[in-house]
Coordinates of C-alpha atoms in Angstrom, one line a residue:
M1 CA -21.1 24.5 -117.7
T2 CA -18.3 26.9 -116.6
T3 CA -15.5 25.6 -114.5
P4 CA -15.9 26.8 -110.9
T5 CA -13.2 29.2 -109.8
D6 CA -14.7 30.6 -106.6
L7 CA -14.2 29.2 -103.2
V8 CA -17.7 28.2 -102.0
V9 CA -18.4 28.6 -98.3
V10 CA -21.4 26.8 -96.8
L11 CA -22.9 28.1 -93.5
P12 CA -25.8 26.2 -91.8
G13 CA -28.5 27.7 -89.7
I14 CA -29.0 27.7 -85.9
L15 CA -28.7 24.1 -84.6
G16 CA -27.1 23.0 -87.9
S17 CA -23.6 22.4 -86.6
T18 CA -22.6 19.5 -84.4
L19 CA -21.0 20.5 -81.1
R20 CA -18.3 18.7 -79.1
H21 CA -17.4 19.2 -75.4
R22 CA -13.8 18.0 -74.9
D23 CA -13.9 14.4 -76.3
S24 CA -17.7 13.9 -76.4
L25 CA -20.2 15.0 -79.0
V26 CA -23.0 16.9 -77.1
W27 CA -25.1 17.8 -80.1
A28 CA -25.1 15.5 -83.1
P29 CA -27.3 12.9 -84.8
S30 CA -27.1 9.6 -83.2
A31 CA -27.9 6.7 -85.5
G32 CA -30.4 9.0 -87.2
S33 CA -32.3 9.6 -84.1
A34 CA -33.4 13.1 -83.1
L35 CA -34.6 11.9 -79.7
R36 CA -31.1 10.5 -78.9
A37 CA -29.5 13.8 -79.9
I38 CA -31.9 15.6 -77.6
R39 CA -31.1 13.2 -74.7
T40 CA -27.4 13.8 -75.2
F41 CA -27.9 17.5 -75.3
G42 CA -30.1 17.5 -72.2
R43 CA -27.5 15.6 -70.2
N44 CA -25.0 18.4 -70.9
I45 CA -27.3 21.3 -70.4
R46 CA -25.2 22.8 -67.6
V47 CA -22.1 22.7 -69.7
L48 CA -23.8 24.3 -72.6
Q49 CA -25.5 27.2 -70.9
L50 CA -23.6 30.4 -71.3
P51 CA -22.6 32.9 -68.6
D52 CA -24.4 36.2 -68.2
G53 CA -23.0 39.2 -70.0
L54 CA -21.0 37.1 -72.5
G55 CA -21.7 39.5 -75.3
D56 CA -19.6 38.8 -78.4
E57 CA -17.0 36.7 -76.7
H58 CA -16.3 32.9 -76.5
P59 CA -17.0 31.4 -73.0
D60 CA -13.9 29.2 -73.0
D61 CA -16.1 26.3 -72.0
D62 CA -14.3 23.7 -74.3
V63 CA -17.3 23.5 -76.6
E64 CA -16.3 23.5 -80.2
P65 CA -18.2 23.0 -83.5
V66 CA -17.3 19.9 -85.5
S67 CA -19.4 19.5 -88.7
L68 CA -22.6 20.3 -90.5
M69 CA -25.7 18.3 -89.5
P70 CA -26.5 15.7 -92.1
D71 CA -29.8 14.6 -90.6
V72 CA -33.0 16.2 -89.2
H73 CA -32.2 18.2 -86.1
V74 CA -34.5 19.8 -83.6
L75 CA -34.5 21.0 -80.0
P76 CA -38.0 21.7 -78.5
G77 CA -38.4 25.4 -78.2
I78 CA -35.3 26.5 -80.1
W79 CA -36.1 27.7 -83.6
T80 CA -37.7 25.0 -85.9
P81 CA -37.0 21.5 -87.1
I82 CA -34.4 21.5 -89.9
K83 CA -33.4 18.8 -92.3
G84 CA -29.7 18.3 -92.8
Y85 CA -27.3 19.6 -95.4
D86 CA -26.3 16.4 -97.2
R87 CA -28.4 17.1 -100.3
L88 CA -27.1 20.7 -100.6
L89 CA -23.4 19.5 -100.3
A90 CA -24.1 16.7 -102.8
R91 CA -25.4 19.2 -105.4
L92 CA -22.4 21.4 -105.0
R93 CA -20.1 18.4 -105.5
S94 CA -22.0 17.5 -108.6
I95 CA -21.1 20.8 -110.3
G96 CA -17.4 20.5 -109.6
Y97 CA -16.8 21.7 -106.0
R98 CA -14.6 19.6 -103.7
E99 CA -14.0 20.0 -100.0
T100 CA -10.8 21.5 -98.7
R101 CA -8.7 19.2 -96.5
D102 CA -6.4 19.9 -93.5
D103 CA -3.6 17.8 -95.0
P104 CA -1.0 20.2 -96.4
G105 CA -0.1 17.6 -99.0
A106 CA -3.7 17.3 -100.3
P107 CA -4.8 19.3 -103.4
P108 CA -6.6 22.5 -102.5
G109 CA -10.3 22.4 -102.4
N110 CA -13.0 24.9 -103.3
L111 CA -15.9 23.8 -101.1
L112 CA -15.6 24.8 -97.5
P113 CA -18.5 23.8 -95.1
I114 CA -18.0 25.8 -91.9
P115 CA -19.7 24.6 -88.7
Y116 CA -20.0 27.2 -85.9
D117 CA -21.2 27.3 -82.3
W118 CA -24.7 28.6 -82.9
R119 CA -25.1 29.5 -79.2
L120 CA -22.7 32.4 -79.6
S121 CA -23.0 35.9 -81.0
N122 CA -23.2 36.2 -84.8
R123 CA -20.5 38.9 -84.4
Y124 CA -18.2 36.4 -82.8
N125 CA -18.9 33.8 -85.5
G126 CA -18.4 36.4 -88.3
Q127 CA -15.0 37.3 -86.9
R128 CA -14.1 33.6 -86.7
L129 CA -14.8 33.2 -90.4
A130 CA -11.8 35.3 -91.3
R131 CA -9.5 32.9 -89.5
I132 CA -10.9 30.0 -91.5
I133 CA -11.7 31.5 -95.0
E134 CA -8.6 33.6 -95.6
P135 CA -6.0 30.8 -95.4
A136 CA -8.3 28.5 -97.5
L137 CA -8.8 31.2 -100.2
Q138 CA -5.0 31.9 -100.3
R139 CA -4.3 28.2 -100.8
W140 CA -6.9 28.0 -103.6
R141 CA -5.4 31.1 -105.3
E142 CA -1.9 29.7 -105.2
Q143 CA -2.8 27.4 -108.1
G144 CA -2.4 30.5 -110.3
G145 CA -4.0 31.0 -113.7
A146 CA -7.7 31.4 -113.6
Y147 CA -7.6 30.8 -109.8
A148 CA -5.2 33.6 -109.0
D149 CA -7.9 36.2 -108.4
A150 CA -10.6 33.8 -107.1
K151 CA -13.1 35.1 -104.6
V152 CA -15.6 33.6 -102.2
S153 CA -19.2 32.7 -102.8
F154 CA -21.3 32.1 -99.7
V155 CA -24.2 29.6 -99.6
C156 CA -26.0 30.2 -96.3
H157 CA -29.1 28.7 -94.7
S158 CA -31.1 30.6 -92.1
M159 CA -28.9 32.3 -89.4
G160 CA -25.8 31.4 -91.4
G161 CA -26.7 34.3 -93.7
L162 CA -26.4 36.7 -90.7
V163 CA -23.0 35.3 -89.8
A164 CA -21.8 35.8 -93.4
R165 CA -23.2 39.3 -93.6
W166 CA -21.4 40.3 -90.5
Y167 CA -18.1 38.9 -91.8
I168 CA -18.6 40.6 -95.2
E169 CA -19.5 44.1 -93.8
H170 CA -17.5 44.3 -90.6
C171 CA -14.7 41.8 -90.8
G172 CA -13.0 42.6 -94.1
G173 CA -14.9 40.1 -96.2
A174 CA -16.3 42.5 -98.7
E175 CA -13.1 42.7 -100.7
T176 CA -13.0 39.0 -101.4
T177 CA -16.7 38.2 -101.6
H178 CA -18.2 37.5 -105.0
K179 CA -21.7 36.3 -104.2
L180 CA -23.8 35.9 -101.1
I181 CA -26.6 33.4 -101.6
T182 CA -29.0 33.1 -98.6
I183 CA -31.7 30.6 -98.1
G184 CA -34.5 31.5 -95.7
T185 CA -32.2 33.9 -93.8
P186 CA -34.1 36.1 -91.3
Y187 CA -32.7 39.4 -92.5
R188 CA -34.9 41.3 -90.1
G189 CA -35.4 38.6 -87.5
S190 CA -38.3 36.4 -86.7
A191 CA -41.3 36.6 -84.4
K192 CA -40.7 32.9 -83.6
A193 CA -37.5 33.8 -81.7
L194 CA -39.4 36.4 -79.7
E195 CA -42.0 33.9 -78.6
Q196 CA -39.3 31.4 -77.6
L197 CA -37.3 33.9 -75.6
V198 CA -40.3 35.4 -73.8
N199 CA -42.4 32.2 -73.2
G200 CA -39.4 29.9 -72.7
A201 CA -38.4 26.8 -74.5
R202 CA -41.3 24.6 -73.6
K203 CA -43.4 25.0 -76.7
G204 CA -46.5 25.9 -74.6
I205 CA -47.4 22.3 -73.7
G206 CA -46.2 22.2 -70.1
R207 CA -42.8 21.5 -68.6
L208 CA -40.8 19.2 -70.9
S209 CA -38.3 16.8 -69.5
V210 CA -35.6 19.0 -71.0
D211 CA -36.3 22.6 -70.1
L212 CA -34.0 24.7 -72.4
T213 CA -35.4 28.1 -71.2
D214 CA -32.3 29.2 -69.3
L215 CA -30.0 28.1 -72.2
V216 CA -32.1 29.9 -74.8
R217 CA -32.0 33.1 -72.8
S218 CA -28.3 32.9 -72.4
M219 CA -27.6 32.6 -76.1
P220 CA -26.5 36.0 -77.7
S221 CA -27.5 34.5 -81.1
M222 CA -31.2 34.2 -80.1
Y223 CA -31.4 38.0 -79.3
Q224 CA -29.9 38.7 -82.8
L225 CA -32.8 36.7 -84.2
L226 CA -35.4 39.0 -82.6
P227 CA -37.5 40.9 -85.1
E228 CA -35.9 44.2 -86.1
Y229 CA -39.2 45.3 -87.7
A230 CA -42.1 46.7 -85.7
C231 CA -44.0 43.6 -84.6
I232 CA -45.6 44.1 -81.1
E233 CA -49.2 45.0 -81.2
Q234 CA -50.0 48.1 -79.2
P235 CA -53.1 50.4 -79.1
S236 CA -51.1 53.0 -81.1
G237 CA -50.0 50.5 -83.7
L238 CA -47.1 48.1 -84.1
A239 CA -44.0 48.7 -81.9
K240 CA -40.4 47.5 -82.0
T241 CA -39.0 45.3 -79.3
T242 CA -36.8 48.1 -78.2
E243 CA -39.8 50.5 -77.7
I244 CA -41.5 48.4 -75.0
S245 CA -40.5 46.3 -72.0
L246 CA -40.6 42.6 -72.8
P247 CA -41.3 40.2 -69.9
E248 CA -38.4 38.0 -68.8
L249 CA -35.9 39.6 -71.1
A250 CA -33.1 42.0 -70.1
T251 CA -33.4 45.3 -72.0
G252 CA -29.6 45.3 -72.7
N253 CA -29.8 42.0 -74.5
V254 CA -32.8 43.1 -76.6
A255 CA -31.1 46.4 -77.5
N256 CA -27.9 44.5 -78.4
G257 CA -29.8 42.3 -80.8
A258 CA -31.4 45.3 -82.4
R259 CA -28.1 47.1 -82.7
F260 CA -26.7 44.1 -84.6
H261 CA -29.3 44.5 -87.3
A262 CA -28.9 48.3 -87.4
L263 CA -25.1 48.0 -87.9
L264 CA -25.6 45.6 -90.8
T265 CA -28.1 47.8 -92.4
E266 CA -25.9 50.9 -92.1
A267 CA -22.9 49.1 -93.5
E268 CA -24.8 47.6 -96.5
S269 CA -26.4 50.9 -97.3
R270 CA -22.9 52.5 -97.7
R271 CA -21.7 49.8 -100.1
P272 CA -23.8 49.5 -103.3
A273 CA -22.1 46.2 -104.3
S274 CA -23.7 44.5 -101.2
L275 CA -27.0 44.6 -103.0
T276 CA -25.9 43.5 -106.4
D277 CA -23.9 40.6 -104.9
T278 CA -26.7 39.3 -102.8
H279 CA -29.1 36.6 -103.9
A280 CA -31.9 36.0 -101.4
I281 CA -34.0 32.8 -101.8
V282 CA -37.2 33.0 -99.6
G283 CA -40.0 30.7 -98.7
I284 CA -43.5 31.8 -99.5
H285 CA -47.2 30.8 -99.0
Q286 CA -46.7 29.1 -95.6
P287 CA -48.7 30.3 -92.6
T288 CA -46.0 32.2 -90.6
A289 CA -46.0 34.0 -87.3
T290 CA -45.4 37.7 -88.2
T291 CA -46.5 39.8 -85.3
A292 CA -47.2 39.3 -81.5
N293 CA -49.5 40.4 -78.8
L294 CA -48.3 40.7 -75.2
T295 CA -50.5 38.9 -72.7
G296 CA -50.4 38.6 -68.9
S297 CA -48.5 35.3 -69.3
G298 CA -46.2 36.1 -72.2
I299 CA -46.5 36.4 -75.9
E300 CA -49.1 35.2 -78.4
L301 CA -48.1 35.0 -82.0
R302 CA -50.2 36.1 -84.9
N303 CA -49.9 35.2 -88.6
T304 CA -51.1 38.6 -89.7
Y305 CA -49.4 42.0 -90.3
G306 CA -52.1 44.5 -89.7
D307 CA -55.0 43.2 -91.6
D308 CA -53.0 41.2 -94.0
D309 CA -51.7 37.6 -93.9
L310 CA -48.5 37.8 -95.9
Y311 CA -47.2 34.3 -95.1
G312 CA -43.5 33.2 -95.3
D313 CA -41.7 29.9 -94.9
A314 CA -43.5 28.9 -91.6
T315 CA -40.6 30.3 -89.6
V316 CA -39.3 33.5 -91.3
P317 CA -42.2 35.8 -92.3
I318 CA -41.9 37.4 -95.8
V319 CA -41.7 40.9 -94.1
A320 CA -38.4 39.8 -92.5
A321 CA -37.0 37.6 -95.3
S322 CA -34.9 40.3 -97.0
R323 CA -33.1 43.5 -96.3
P324 CA -35.2 46.6 -95.3
D325 CA -34.3 48.3 -98.6
I326 CA -35.7 45.5 -100.7
P327 CA -39.6 45.5 -101.2
M328 CA -41.4 42.2 -100.7
N329 CA -42.4 42.3 -104.4
S330 CA -38.8 42.9 -105.6
P331 CA -37.6 40.9 -108.6
L332 CA -34.3 40.5 -106.7
L333 CA -36.0 37.8 -104.5
R334 CA -36.2 34.2 -105.5
R335 CA -39.5 32.8 -104.2
V336 CA -40.0 29.1 -103.5
P337 CA -43.2 27.7 -101.9
D338 CA -41.7 25.5 -99.1
Q339 CA -41.0 25.5 -95.4
H340 CA -37.9 26.9 -93.6
G341 CA -36.5 23.5 -92.6
N342 CA -36.6 22.1 -96.1
L343 CA -35.6 25.0 -98.3
Q344 CA -31.9 24.0 -98.4
R345 CA -33.0 20.6 -99.8
N346 CA -35.7 21.8 -102.1
K347 CA -35.0 21.0 -105.8
A348 CA -36.0 24.4 -107.1
V349 CA -33.7 26.0 -104.5
L350 CA -30.8 23.8 -105.5
D351 CA -31.4 24.6 -109.1
E352 CA -31.4 28.3 -108.2
I353 CA -28.0 27.9 -106.4
H354 CA -26.7 25.9 -109.3
G355 CA -27.6 28.6 -111.8
I356 CA -26.3 31.5 -109.6
L357 CA -22.9 29.8 -109.0
T358 CA -22.3 28.6 -112.6
A359 CA -24.5 30.9 -114.7
S360 CA -25.5 27.7 -116.5
P361 CA -28.6 27.9 -118.8
I362 CA -30.5 25.3 -116.7
T363 CA -34.2 25.4 -116.1
V364 CA -34.5 26.8 -112.6
R365 CA -38.1 25.6 -112.2
A366 CA -40.9 24.5 -114.4
P367 CA -42.7 27.2 -116.4
H368 CA -45.8 26.8 -114.3
T369 CA -46.0 25.4 -110.7
T370 CA -48.9 25.2 -108.3
A371 CA -48.0 26.3 -104.9
L372 CA -49.2 24.7 -101.7
R373 CA -49.9 26.4 -98.4
V374 CA -49.2 23.9 -95.5
D375 CA -49.6 24.2 -91.8
T376 CA -48.3 21.6 -89.4
P377 CA -47.1 21.8 -85.8
D378 CA -43.4 21.4 -84.9
L379 CA -44.1 19.2 -81.9
I380 CA -46.9 17.0 -80.6
L381 CA -47.2 14.6 -77.6
T382 CA -47.4 10.9 -77.9
G383 CA -51.1 9.9 -78.3
E384 CA -52.0 13.2 -80.0
A385 CA -53.2 13.2 -83.6
L386 CA -51.0 15.0 -86.1
P387 CA -53.0 17.6 -87.9
V388 CA -51.9 18.4 -91.5
S389 CA -53.6 21.4 -93.2
V390 CA -53.1 22.2 -96.9
A391 CA -54.6 24.6 -99.4
I392 CA -53.9 25.4 -103.0
A393 CA -52.3 28.9 -103.2
G394 CA -54.1 29.8 -106.4
N395 CA -56.9 28.6 -108.7
D396 CA -55.6 25.2 -109.8
P397 CA -57.2 22.4 -107.6
Q398 CA -55.4 19.1 -107.7
P399 CA -55.2 16.1 -105.4
I400 CA -52.3 16.1 -103.0
R401 CA -50.5 13.2 -101.5
I402 CA -49.4 13.5 -97.9
T403 CA -46.6 11.1 -96.8
V404 CA -45.2 10.8 -93.3
T405 CA -41.8 9.2 -93.1
A406 CA -39.8 8.2 -90.1
E407 CA -36.0 8.9 -89.6
N408 CA -35.2 5.4 -90.8
R409 CA -36.9 6.4 -94.1
R410 CA -39.8 4.0 -93.5
I411 CA -43.2 5.4 -94.7
I412 CA -45.6 5.5 -91.7
A413 CA -48.6 7.0 -93.4
S414 CA -49.8 8.1 -96.8
R415 CA -53.1 9.6 -97.8
I416 CA -54.6 11.8 -100.5
V417 CA -56.5 15.0 -99.9
R418 CA -58.3 17.2 -102.4
P419 CA -58.3 20.9 -101.4
R420 CA -60.6 22.8 -103.7
D421 CA -59.5 26.4 -103.0
S422 CA -57.4 28.7 -100.8
T423 CA -59.2 27.4 -97.6
L424 CA -57.1 25.0 -95.5
T425 CA -58.2 21.4 -95.7
T426 CA -57.2 19.4 -92.5
T427 CA -56.6 15.8 -92.1
S428 CA -55.3 14.0 -89.0
I429 CA -52.8 11.2 -88.7
E430 CA -53.1 9.0 -85.6
G431 CA -50.7 6.7 -83.7
L432 CA -47.3 8.1 -84.3
P433 CA -44.7 6.8 -81.8
P434 CA -42.0 9.1 -80.3
G435 CA -39.5 10.3 -82.8
A436 CA -38.9 12.7 -85.7
Y437 CA -40.9 12.6 -88.9
S438 CA -40.8 14.2 -92.3
I439 CA -44.2 15.3 -93.7
D440 CA -44.1 15.6 -97.5
L441 CA -46.8 17.0 -99.7
T442 CA -46.6 16.3 -103.4
G443 CA -48.7 15.8 -106.5
L444 CA -49.8 12.4 -107.5
T445 CA -47.8 12.0 -110.7
P446 CA -44.2 12.9 -111.9
T447 CA -45.8 15.4 -114.3
S448 CA -47.9 17.2 -111.6
T449 CA -47.4 20.9 -111.4
I450 CA -47.6 20.8 -107.6
A451 CA -44.4 22.4 -106.0
P452 CA -43.6 19.9 -103.2
V453 CA -43.5 21.2 -99.6
S454 CA -41.8 19.4 -96.7
S455 CA -41.8 20.0 -93.0
D456 CA -40.7 18.1 -89.9
I457 CA -42.3 17.2 -86.6
L458 CA -41.1 15.8 -83.3
V459 CA -43.4 13.4 -81.4
W460 CA -42.5 13.7 -77.7
D461 CA -43.3 11.4 -74.8
P462 CA -43.8 13.6 -71.8
I463 CA -43.8 10.6 -69.4
K464 CA -40.5 9.1 -70.4
E465 CA -37.5 11.1 -69.0
I466 CA -35.1 12.5 -71.5

């Protein structure tokens, strides 16, 4: 294995950074409880909502990012449940990367996890990266020798890839960037963000105790997650978000989000190295909202693109998971059959990152794997059954174990299903108390060819005030 010489910067996705307001954490795991984190966030909702017309600025509201989320994190109606980044950081440490430290007397580090305020514009957060990365890179280079010309390699999950791309293309980062590794990054946006902005952050199940609609609509980052591709069904065909009027949304905010993507595309097209330096890891085979239909009451999402169901990672559709100049069948894409919130912890993904960073001759994944197609909700109410649907994405029927695990790592339910073909087989799990749960689908034996898929769900009590 080669000795790492790059400075590796890790950027989480939306919701993936803890936030502090003055002396109090307002978004962070609390004793491993997603519900406690939501309570804390809900009590501070007025502090966290952003002013109108903020654009690419900081609101000077004394809210600052602190660290990367280690545990499962979810806010009902904002993006999707995500597992933490502890496993990703552990893999990077295992191949020789060590965190930088603020202590001037400490040895320089080459692993730099950067939290950011995910409410704010990706442009602002991209500009902020320069103030953090450049001093750390300079200190790393001052060791001399093989490190004198060290560059930066980015490992980014979800929206973190958009932040890094803006820094690279518009904030001077291209000169010192060696590699950009993205995991489930919505290069062209996501229909899920469209639904959440238009319909409001209530997940379509009535008014939750914490209504985050006004907060979501105040976040510049959410508009930069809107689909850049044509996704709105119209009689004449699919239309872009800027070509029609979207209910509840200011046209200026929508146009600003589209402009963000256009400026990235223009800059990357002028710099050929941006393509050769980019390694996009994408999730596949999972039912994923791709287009939308306007109704009298808002937006209805559809998993199809025209007549085709192209799938994705259950959050980012495959049509949006890479740059516009990269075809969906391009060999430049690394494809892993898992869901968005678990990609950064998936073993095949970690092996890909390991290989990209070190060029080690490791086995990235088994010669043959059997992919699963899994459909689960993000949120259910207490008393409702949890439906888990699974199909084999191919012609290799095998039994599948479904395991439901609570945040304290206690197994709540385990059962075996036997899907026979590409048709979804659904089983229901009853009696889950309020909390966050991991749903893991695996083969029955260590030698099984099944590629594991993992998703997360929040069980919400609508009676109990949060």
